[in-house]
Coordinates of C-alpha atoms and ligand atoms in Angstrom, one line a residue:
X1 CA -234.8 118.4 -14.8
X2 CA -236.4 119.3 -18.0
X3 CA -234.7 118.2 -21.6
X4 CA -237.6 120.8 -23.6
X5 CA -234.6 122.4 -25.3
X6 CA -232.6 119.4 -26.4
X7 CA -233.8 118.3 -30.0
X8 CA -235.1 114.9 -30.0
X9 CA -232.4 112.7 -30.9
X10 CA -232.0 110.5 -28.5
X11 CA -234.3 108.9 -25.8
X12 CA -232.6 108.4 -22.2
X13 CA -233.5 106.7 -19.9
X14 CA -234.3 108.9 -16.6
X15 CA -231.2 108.4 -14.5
X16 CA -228.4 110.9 -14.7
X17 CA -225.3 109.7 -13.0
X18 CA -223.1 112.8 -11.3
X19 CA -220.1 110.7 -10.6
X20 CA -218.0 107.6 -10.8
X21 CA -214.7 105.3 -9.1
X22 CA -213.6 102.4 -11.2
X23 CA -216.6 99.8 -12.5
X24 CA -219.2 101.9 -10.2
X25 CA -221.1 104.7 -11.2
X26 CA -223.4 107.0 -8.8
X27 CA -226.9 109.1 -10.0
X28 CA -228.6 111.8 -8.7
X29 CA -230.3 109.8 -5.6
X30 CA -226.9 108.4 -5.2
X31 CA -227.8 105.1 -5.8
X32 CA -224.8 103.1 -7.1
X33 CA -224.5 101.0 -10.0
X34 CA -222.2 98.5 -11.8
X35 CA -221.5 100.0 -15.0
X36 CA -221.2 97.0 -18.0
X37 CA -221.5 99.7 -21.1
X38 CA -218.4 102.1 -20.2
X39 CA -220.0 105.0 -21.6
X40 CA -220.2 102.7 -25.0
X41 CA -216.4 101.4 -24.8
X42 CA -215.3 104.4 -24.3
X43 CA -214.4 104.5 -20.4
X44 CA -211.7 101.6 -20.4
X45 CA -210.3 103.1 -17.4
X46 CA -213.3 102.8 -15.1
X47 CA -214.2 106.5 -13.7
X48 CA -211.8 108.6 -11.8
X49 CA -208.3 107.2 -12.7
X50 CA -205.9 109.0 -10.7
X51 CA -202.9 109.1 -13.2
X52 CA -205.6 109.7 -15.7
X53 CA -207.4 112.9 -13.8
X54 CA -203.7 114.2 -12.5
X55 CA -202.5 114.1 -16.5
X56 CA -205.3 116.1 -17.8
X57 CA -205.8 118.2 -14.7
X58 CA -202.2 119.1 -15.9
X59 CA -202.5 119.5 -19.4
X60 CA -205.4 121.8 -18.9
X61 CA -203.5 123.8 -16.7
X62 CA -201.2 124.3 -19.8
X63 CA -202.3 124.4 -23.1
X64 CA -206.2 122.7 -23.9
X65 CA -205.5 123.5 -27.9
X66 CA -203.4 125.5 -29.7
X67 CA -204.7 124.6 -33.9
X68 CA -202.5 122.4 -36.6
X69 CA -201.2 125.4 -37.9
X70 CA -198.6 124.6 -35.2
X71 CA -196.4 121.2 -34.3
X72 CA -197.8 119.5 -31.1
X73 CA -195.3 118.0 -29.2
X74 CA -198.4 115.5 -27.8
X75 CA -199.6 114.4 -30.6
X76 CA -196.5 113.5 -32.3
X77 CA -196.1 111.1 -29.1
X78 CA -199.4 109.9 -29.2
X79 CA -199.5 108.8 -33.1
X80 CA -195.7 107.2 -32.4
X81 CA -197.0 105.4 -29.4
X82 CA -200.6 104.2 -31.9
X83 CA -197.5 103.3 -34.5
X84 CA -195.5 101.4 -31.8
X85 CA -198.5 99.0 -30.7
X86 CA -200.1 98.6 -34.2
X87 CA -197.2 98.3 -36.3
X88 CA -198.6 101.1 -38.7
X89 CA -196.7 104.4 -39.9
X90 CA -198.9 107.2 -39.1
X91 CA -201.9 108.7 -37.8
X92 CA -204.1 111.4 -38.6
X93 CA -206.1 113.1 -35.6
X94 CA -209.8 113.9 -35.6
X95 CA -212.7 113.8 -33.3
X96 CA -215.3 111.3 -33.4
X97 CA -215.2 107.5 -34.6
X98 CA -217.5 109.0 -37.5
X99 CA -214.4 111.4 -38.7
X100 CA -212.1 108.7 -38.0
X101 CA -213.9 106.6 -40.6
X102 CA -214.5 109.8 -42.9
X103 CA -210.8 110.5 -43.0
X104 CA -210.6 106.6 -44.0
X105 CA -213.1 107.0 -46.9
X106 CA -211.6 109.9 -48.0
X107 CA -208.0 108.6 -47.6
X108 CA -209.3 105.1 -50.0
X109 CA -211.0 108.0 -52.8
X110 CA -207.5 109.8 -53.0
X111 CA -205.6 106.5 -53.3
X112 CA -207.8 105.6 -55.9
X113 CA -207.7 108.6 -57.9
X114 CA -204.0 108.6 -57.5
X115 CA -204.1 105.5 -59.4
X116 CA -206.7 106.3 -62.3
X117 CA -210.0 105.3 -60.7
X118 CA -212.8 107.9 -61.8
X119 CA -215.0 106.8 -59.3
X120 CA -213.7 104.8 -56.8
X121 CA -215.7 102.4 -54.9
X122 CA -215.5 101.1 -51.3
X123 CA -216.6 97.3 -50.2
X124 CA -219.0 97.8 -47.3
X125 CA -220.1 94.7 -44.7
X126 CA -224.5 94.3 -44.4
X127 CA -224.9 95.3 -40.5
X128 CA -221.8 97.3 -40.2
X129 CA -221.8 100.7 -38.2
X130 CA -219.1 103.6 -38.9
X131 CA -220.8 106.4 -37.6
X132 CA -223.9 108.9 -38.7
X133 CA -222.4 111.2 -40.8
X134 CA -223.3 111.4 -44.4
X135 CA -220.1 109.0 -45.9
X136 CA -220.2 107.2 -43.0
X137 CA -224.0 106.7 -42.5
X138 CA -224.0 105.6 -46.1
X139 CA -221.2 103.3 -45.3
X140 CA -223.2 102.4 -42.5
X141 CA -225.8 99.2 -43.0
X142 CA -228.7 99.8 -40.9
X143 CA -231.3 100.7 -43.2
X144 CA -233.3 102.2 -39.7
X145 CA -230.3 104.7 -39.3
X146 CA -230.7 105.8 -43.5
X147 CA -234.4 106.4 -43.5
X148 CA -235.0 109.5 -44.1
X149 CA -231.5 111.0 -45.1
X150 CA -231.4 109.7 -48.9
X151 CA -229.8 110.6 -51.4
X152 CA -227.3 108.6 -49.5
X153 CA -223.6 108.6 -50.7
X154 CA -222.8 106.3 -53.8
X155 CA -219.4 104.5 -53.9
X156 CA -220.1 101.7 -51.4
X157 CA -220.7 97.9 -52.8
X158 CA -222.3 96.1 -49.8
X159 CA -221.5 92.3 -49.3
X160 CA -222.6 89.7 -46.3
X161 CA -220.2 89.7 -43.6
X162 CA -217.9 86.6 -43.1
X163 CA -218.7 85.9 -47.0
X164 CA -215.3 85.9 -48.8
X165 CA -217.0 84.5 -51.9
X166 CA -219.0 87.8 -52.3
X167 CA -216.0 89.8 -52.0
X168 CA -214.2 87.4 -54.8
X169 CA -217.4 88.3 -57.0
X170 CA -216.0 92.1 -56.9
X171 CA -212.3 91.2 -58.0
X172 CA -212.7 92.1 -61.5
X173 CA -214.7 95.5 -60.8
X174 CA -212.2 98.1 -61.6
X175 CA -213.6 100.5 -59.0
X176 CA -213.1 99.0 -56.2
X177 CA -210.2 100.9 -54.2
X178 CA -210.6 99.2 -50.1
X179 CA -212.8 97.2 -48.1
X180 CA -213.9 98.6 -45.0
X181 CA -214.9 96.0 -42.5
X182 CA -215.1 95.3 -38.0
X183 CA -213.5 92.5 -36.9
X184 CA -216.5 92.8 -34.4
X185 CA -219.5 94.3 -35.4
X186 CA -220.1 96.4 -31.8
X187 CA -223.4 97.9 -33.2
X188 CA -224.5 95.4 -35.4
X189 CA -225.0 92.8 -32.4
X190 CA -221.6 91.5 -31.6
X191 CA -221.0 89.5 -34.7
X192 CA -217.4 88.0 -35.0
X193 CA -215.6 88.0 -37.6
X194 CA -213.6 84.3 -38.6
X195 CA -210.2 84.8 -38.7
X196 CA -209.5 82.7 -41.2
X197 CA -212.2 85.4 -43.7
X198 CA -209.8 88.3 -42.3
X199 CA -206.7 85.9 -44.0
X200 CA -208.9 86.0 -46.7
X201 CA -209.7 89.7 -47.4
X202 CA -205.6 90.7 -46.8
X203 CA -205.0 88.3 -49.5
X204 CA -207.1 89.6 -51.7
X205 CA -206.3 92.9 -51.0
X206 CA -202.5 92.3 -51.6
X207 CA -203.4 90.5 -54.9
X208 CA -206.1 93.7 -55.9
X209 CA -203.7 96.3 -54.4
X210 CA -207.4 97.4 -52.5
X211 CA -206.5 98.9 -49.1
X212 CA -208.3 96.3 -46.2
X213 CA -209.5 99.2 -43.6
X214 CA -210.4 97.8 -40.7
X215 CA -212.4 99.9 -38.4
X216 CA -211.3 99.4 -34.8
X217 CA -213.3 102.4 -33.2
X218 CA -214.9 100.4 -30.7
X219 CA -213.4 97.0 -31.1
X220 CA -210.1 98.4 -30.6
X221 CA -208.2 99.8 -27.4
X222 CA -207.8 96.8 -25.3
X223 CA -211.4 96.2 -25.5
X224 CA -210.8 92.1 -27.0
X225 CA -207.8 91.9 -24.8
X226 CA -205.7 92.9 -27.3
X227 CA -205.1 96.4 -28.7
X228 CA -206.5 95.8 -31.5
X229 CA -209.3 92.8 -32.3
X230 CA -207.1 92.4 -35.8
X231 CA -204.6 91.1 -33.9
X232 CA -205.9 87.9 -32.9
X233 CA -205.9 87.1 -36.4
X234 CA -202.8 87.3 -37.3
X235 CA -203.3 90.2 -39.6
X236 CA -202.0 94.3 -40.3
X237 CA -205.0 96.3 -41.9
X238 CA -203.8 99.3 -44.2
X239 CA -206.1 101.9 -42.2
X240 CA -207.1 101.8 -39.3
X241 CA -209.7 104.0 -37.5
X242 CA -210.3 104.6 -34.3
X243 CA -212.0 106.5 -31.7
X244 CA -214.4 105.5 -28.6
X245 CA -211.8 103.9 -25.7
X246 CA -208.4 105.7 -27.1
X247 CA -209.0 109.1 -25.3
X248 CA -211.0 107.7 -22.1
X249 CA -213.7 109.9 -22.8
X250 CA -211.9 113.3 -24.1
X251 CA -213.3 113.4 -27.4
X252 CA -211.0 111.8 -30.1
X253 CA -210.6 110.0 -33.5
X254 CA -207.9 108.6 -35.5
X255 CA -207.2 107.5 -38.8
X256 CA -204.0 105.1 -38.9
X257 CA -202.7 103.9 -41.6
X258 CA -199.2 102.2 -43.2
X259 CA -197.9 101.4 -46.7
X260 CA -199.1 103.2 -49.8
X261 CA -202.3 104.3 -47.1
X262 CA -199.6 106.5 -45.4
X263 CA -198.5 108.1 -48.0
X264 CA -202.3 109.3 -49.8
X265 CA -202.9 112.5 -47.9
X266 CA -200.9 115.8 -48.7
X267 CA -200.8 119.3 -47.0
X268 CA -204.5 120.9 -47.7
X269 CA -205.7 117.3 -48.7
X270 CA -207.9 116.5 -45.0
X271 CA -207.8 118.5 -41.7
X272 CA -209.2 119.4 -38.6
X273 CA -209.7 122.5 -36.1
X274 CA -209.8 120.3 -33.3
X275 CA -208.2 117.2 -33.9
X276 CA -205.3 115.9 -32.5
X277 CA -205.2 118.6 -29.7
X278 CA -202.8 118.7 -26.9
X279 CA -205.7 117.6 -24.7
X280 CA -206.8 114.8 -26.3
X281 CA -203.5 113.5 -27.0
X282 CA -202.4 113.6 -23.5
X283 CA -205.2 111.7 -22.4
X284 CA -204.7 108.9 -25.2
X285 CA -201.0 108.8 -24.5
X286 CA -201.9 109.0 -20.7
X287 CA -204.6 106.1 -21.2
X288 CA -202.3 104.0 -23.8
X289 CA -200.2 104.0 -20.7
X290 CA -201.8 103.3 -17.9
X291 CA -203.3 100.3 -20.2
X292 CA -199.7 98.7 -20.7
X293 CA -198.1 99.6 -17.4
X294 CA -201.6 98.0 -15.3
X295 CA -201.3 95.0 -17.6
X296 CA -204.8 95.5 -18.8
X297 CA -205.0 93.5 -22.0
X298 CA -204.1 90.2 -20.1
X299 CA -206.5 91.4 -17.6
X300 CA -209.4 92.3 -20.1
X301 CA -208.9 89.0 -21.5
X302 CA -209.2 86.8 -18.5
X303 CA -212.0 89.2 -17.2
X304 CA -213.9 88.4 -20.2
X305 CA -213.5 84.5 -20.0
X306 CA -215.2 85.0 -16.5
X307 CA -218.3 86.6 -17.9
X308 CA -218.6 85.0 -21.0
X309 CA -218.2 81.7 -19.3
X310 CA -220.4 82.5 -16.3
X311 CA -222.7 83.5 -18.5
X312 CA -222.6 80.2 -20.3
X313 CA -223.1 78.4 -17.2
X314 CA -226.0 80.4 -16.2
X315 CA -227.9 80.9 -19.7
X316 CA -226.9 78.4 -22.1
X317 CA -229.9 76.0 -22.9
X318 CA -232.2 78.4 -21.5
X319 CA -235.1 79.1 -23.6
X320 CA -234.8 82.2 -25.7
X321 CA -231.0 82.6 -25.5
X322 CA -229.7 82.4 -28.7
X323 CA -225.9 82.9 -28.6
X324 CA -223.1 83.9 -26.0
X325 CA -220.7 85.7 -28.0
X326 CA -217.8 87.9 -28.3
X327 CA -214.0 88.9 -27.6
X328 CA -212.8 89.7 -24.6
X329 CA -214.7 92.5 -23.3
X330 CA -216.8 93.1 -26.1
X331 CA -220.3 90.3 -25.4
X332 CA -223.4 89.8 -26.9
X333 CA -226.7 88.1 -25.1
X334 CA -228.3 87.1 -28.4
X335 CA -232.4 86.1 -27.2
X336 CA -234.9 85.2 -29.2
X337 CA -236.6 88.9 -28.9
X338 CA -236.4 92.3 -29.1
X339 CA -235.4 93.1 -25.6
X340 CA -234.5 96.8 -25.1
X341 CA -236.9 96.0 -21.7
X342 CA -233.5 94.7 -19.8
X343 CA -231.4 97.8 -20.0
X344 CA -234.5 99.0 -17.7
X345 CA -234.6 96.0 -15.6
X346 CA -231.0 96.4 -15.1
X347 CA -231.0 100.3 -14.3
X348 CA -233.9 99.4 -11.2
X349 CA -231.3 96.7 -10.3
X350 CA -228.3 98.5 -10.4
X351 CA -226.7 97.5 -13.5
X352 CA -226.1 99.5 -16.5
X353 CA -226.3 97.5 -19.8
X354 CA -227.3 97.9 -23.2
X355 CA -229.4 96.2 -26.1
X356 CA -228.3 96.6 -29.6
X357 CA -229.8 95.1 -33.1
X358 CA -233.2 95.2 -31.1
X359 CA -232.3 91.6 -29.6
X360 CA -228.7 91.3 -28.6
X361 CA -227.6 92.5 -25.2
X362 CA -224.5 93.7 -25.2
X363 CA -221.8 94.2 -22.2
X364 CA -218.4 96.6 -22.6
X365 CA -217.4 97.3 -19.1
X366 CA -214.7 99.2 -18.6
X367 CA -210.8 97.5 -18.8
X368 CA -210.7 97.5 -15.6
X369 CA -213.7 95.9 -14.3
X370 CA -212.2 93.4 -11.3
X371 CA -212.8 89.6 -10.9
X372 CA -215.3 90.0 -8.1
X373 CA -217.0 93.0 -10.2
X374 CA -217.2 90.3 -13.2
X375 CA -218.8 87.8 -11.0
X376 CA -221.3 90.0 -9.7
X377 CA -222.3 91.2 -13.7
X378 CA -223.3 88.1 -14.0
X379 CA -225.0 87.3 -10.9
X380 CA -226.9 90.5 -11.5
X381 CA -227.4 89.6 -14.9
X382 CA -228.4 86.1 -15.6
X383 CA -231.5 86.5 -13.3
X384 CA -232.6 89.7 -15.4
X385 CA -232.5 87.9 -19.1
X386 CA -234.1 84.8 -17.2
X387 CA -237.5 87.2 -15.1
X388 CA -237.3 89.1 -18.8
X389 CA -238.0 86.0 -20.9
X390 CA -240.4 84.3 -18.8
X391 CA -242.5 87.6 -18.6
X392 CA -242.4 89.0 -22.0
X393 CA -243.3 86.0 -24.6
X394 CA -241.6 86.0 -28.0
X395 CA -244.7 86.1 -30.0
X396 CA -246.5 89.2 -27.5
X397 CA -243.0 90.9 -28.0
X398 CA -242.0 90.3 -31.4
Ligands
PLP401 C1 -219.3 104.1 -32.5 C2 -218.7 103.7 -33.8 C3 -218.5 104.6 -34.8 C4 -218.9 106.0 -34.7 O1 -218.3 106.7 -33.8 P1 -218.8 108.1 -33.3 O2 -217.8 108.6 -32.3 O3 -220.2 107.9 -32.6 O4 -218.9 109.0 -34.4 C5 -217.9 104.1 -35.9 N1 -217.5 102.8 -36.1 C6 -217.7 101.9 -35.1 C7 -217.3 100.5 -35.3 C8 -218.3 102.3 -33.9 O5 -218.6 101.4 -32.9

């Protein structure tokens, strides 16, 4: 294997898995492995699902994509099914979590200049991820994933997270059009969100009339053991992206929205060659499905109580663990170092994780993960942080 003609973009590690069933993945040597990242919450049916394979072996059979220039029967579905279980109005189709949050941004600027703002601005969250593309990577706050690509986009006001007081400081700015906020930030290390600031942001969005946009791409899905992490709170956002788990892996975005937010967008306004294809709706219809009918929110839920709380019992008070955090499916590992080291450690062991803000391991197995596949995460696990943080001192690491 040689990757000389790949530009430089990401750094893998060297294992390249050819195939998968359920939680358990297979690589070239055909060593097997548990998988805890889901191809980055996006495989929330495991590998393999049989009514999953048999709907887009079938589709592909028929009709892969056919352009918006035409009604798709599939997608009409698929946005009335996203409707049904959000309790929004409609959805626009794109391709990625980044368009998905493009199509959000862009649907906030319209609904601002609709209403007489010349330059409409957006509240942003510090340590928020919505993708890499120009608005979004703007949008984005990881200062490591800007270097280098300034002039960045203007219109984004950047607040703490969780801080509703900072957000009260912008009510009297007459740009401000939305707030885009996670209710978990995935990238950003797993940080929660407090239900009662999500109350809190609504409100003052009702009072503003700012749209609250609340990106679900990878908190979304099932993944907190609801579909959506909003949910638990109690609250409906006004947009709504979303992306990674929706399509099980067929590429797919969506941009969801209800109220005035439903209304923005006009013929020739936003579009997409790809989007919304018959493909990729049959496989988010098929995997909206197969979610609901294999009771897999319940299941995510309870799944994730056994990891989070067996990995409580095995970490907490151990020195160098930080925090045990997170919703459902969707943990953070917080230590007391950068620790990209376990991913490897866990690949030699048979376990695929992940490390994300440099020192929070983070889990998203798939949906479907069973009981006895939870328990053995953690067995697996646990041992790794421990051998990591007795070998590699904080100091010598930092
Ligand atoms: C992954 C992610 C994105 C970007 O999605 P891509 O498909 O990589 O463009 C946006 N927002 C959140 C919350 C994400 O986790």
């Amino acid at each position: 294997m040689t990757a000389q003609h790949l530009m430089q973009t990401y750094a893998p590690h060297p294992v390249a898995f050819v195939r998968g069933e359920g939680a358990w993945l297979w690589d070239t040597e055909g060593k097997r492995y548990l998988d805890a990242l889901a191809g980055i919450a996006v495989n929330g049916l495991g590998y393999a699902h049989p009514v999953l394979t048999r709907a887009i072996c079938d589709q592909v059979a028929k009709l892969m994509h056919i352009s918006n220039h035409f009604r798709v029967p599939e997608q009409e579905r698929a946005a009335a099914k996203i409707c049904e279980l959000s309790g929004m109005e409609n959805v626009f189709f794109a391709n990625s979590g980044s368009e998905a949050n493009e199509a959000a941004i862009k649907l906030a600027r319209l609904y601002g200049h609709q209403r007489g703002v010349e330059s409409p601005a957006i509240i942003v969250m510090e340590k928020a991820w919505h993708g890499r593309t120009l608005a979004t990577l703007s949008a984005t706050g990881s200062r490591k994933a800007q270097a280098g690509f300034e002039p960045l986009m203007g219109g984004f006001l950047r607040v703490p997270y969780n801080d509703i007081a900072a957000i009260e400081r912008l009510a009297d700015n007459p740009s401000v059009v939305a707030v885009l906020l996670e209710v978990l930030q995935g990238e950003g290390g797993i940080n929660v969100a407090h239900p009662e600031w999500l109350r809190q942001v609504r409100a003052i969005c009702d009072r503003k009339q700012w749209l609250m946009m609340v990106d679900e791409v990878q908190s979304g899905i099932g993944r907190t053991g609801k579909w959506f992490a909003h949910q638990w709170a109690g609250v409906v956002p006004d947009v709504m992206p979303l992306a990674k788990g929706l399509a099980s892996g067929v590429p797919i975005g969506a941009c969801v929205a209800r109220g005035v937010a439903a209304k923005v967008f006009k013929p020739g306004n936003h579009g997409s060659t790809f989007g919304g294809s018959p493909l990729a709706t049959v496989a988010a219809l098929t995997t909206l499905d197969v979610i609901e009918k294999e009771g897999l929110l319940a299941h995510a839920h309870r799944m994730g109580e056994v990891i989070q709380g067996g990995l409580r019992q095995e970490l907490s008070g151990v020195a160098g663990v930080k925090e045990i955090r997170g919703m459902g499916l969707m943990i953070g590992v917080e230590l007391d170092r950068p620790c990209g080291d376990i991913v490897r450690r866990g690949l030699a062991a048979g376990l695929v994780t992940n490390v994300t803000a440099e020192r929070v391991v983070r889990l998203l197995p798939p949906l479907v993960i069973q009981e006895s596949e939870a328990k053995r995460l953690v067995e697996m696990l646990a041992p790794l942080v421990k051998a990591f943080l007795a070998e590699a001192p904080a100091a010598a690491a930092a």
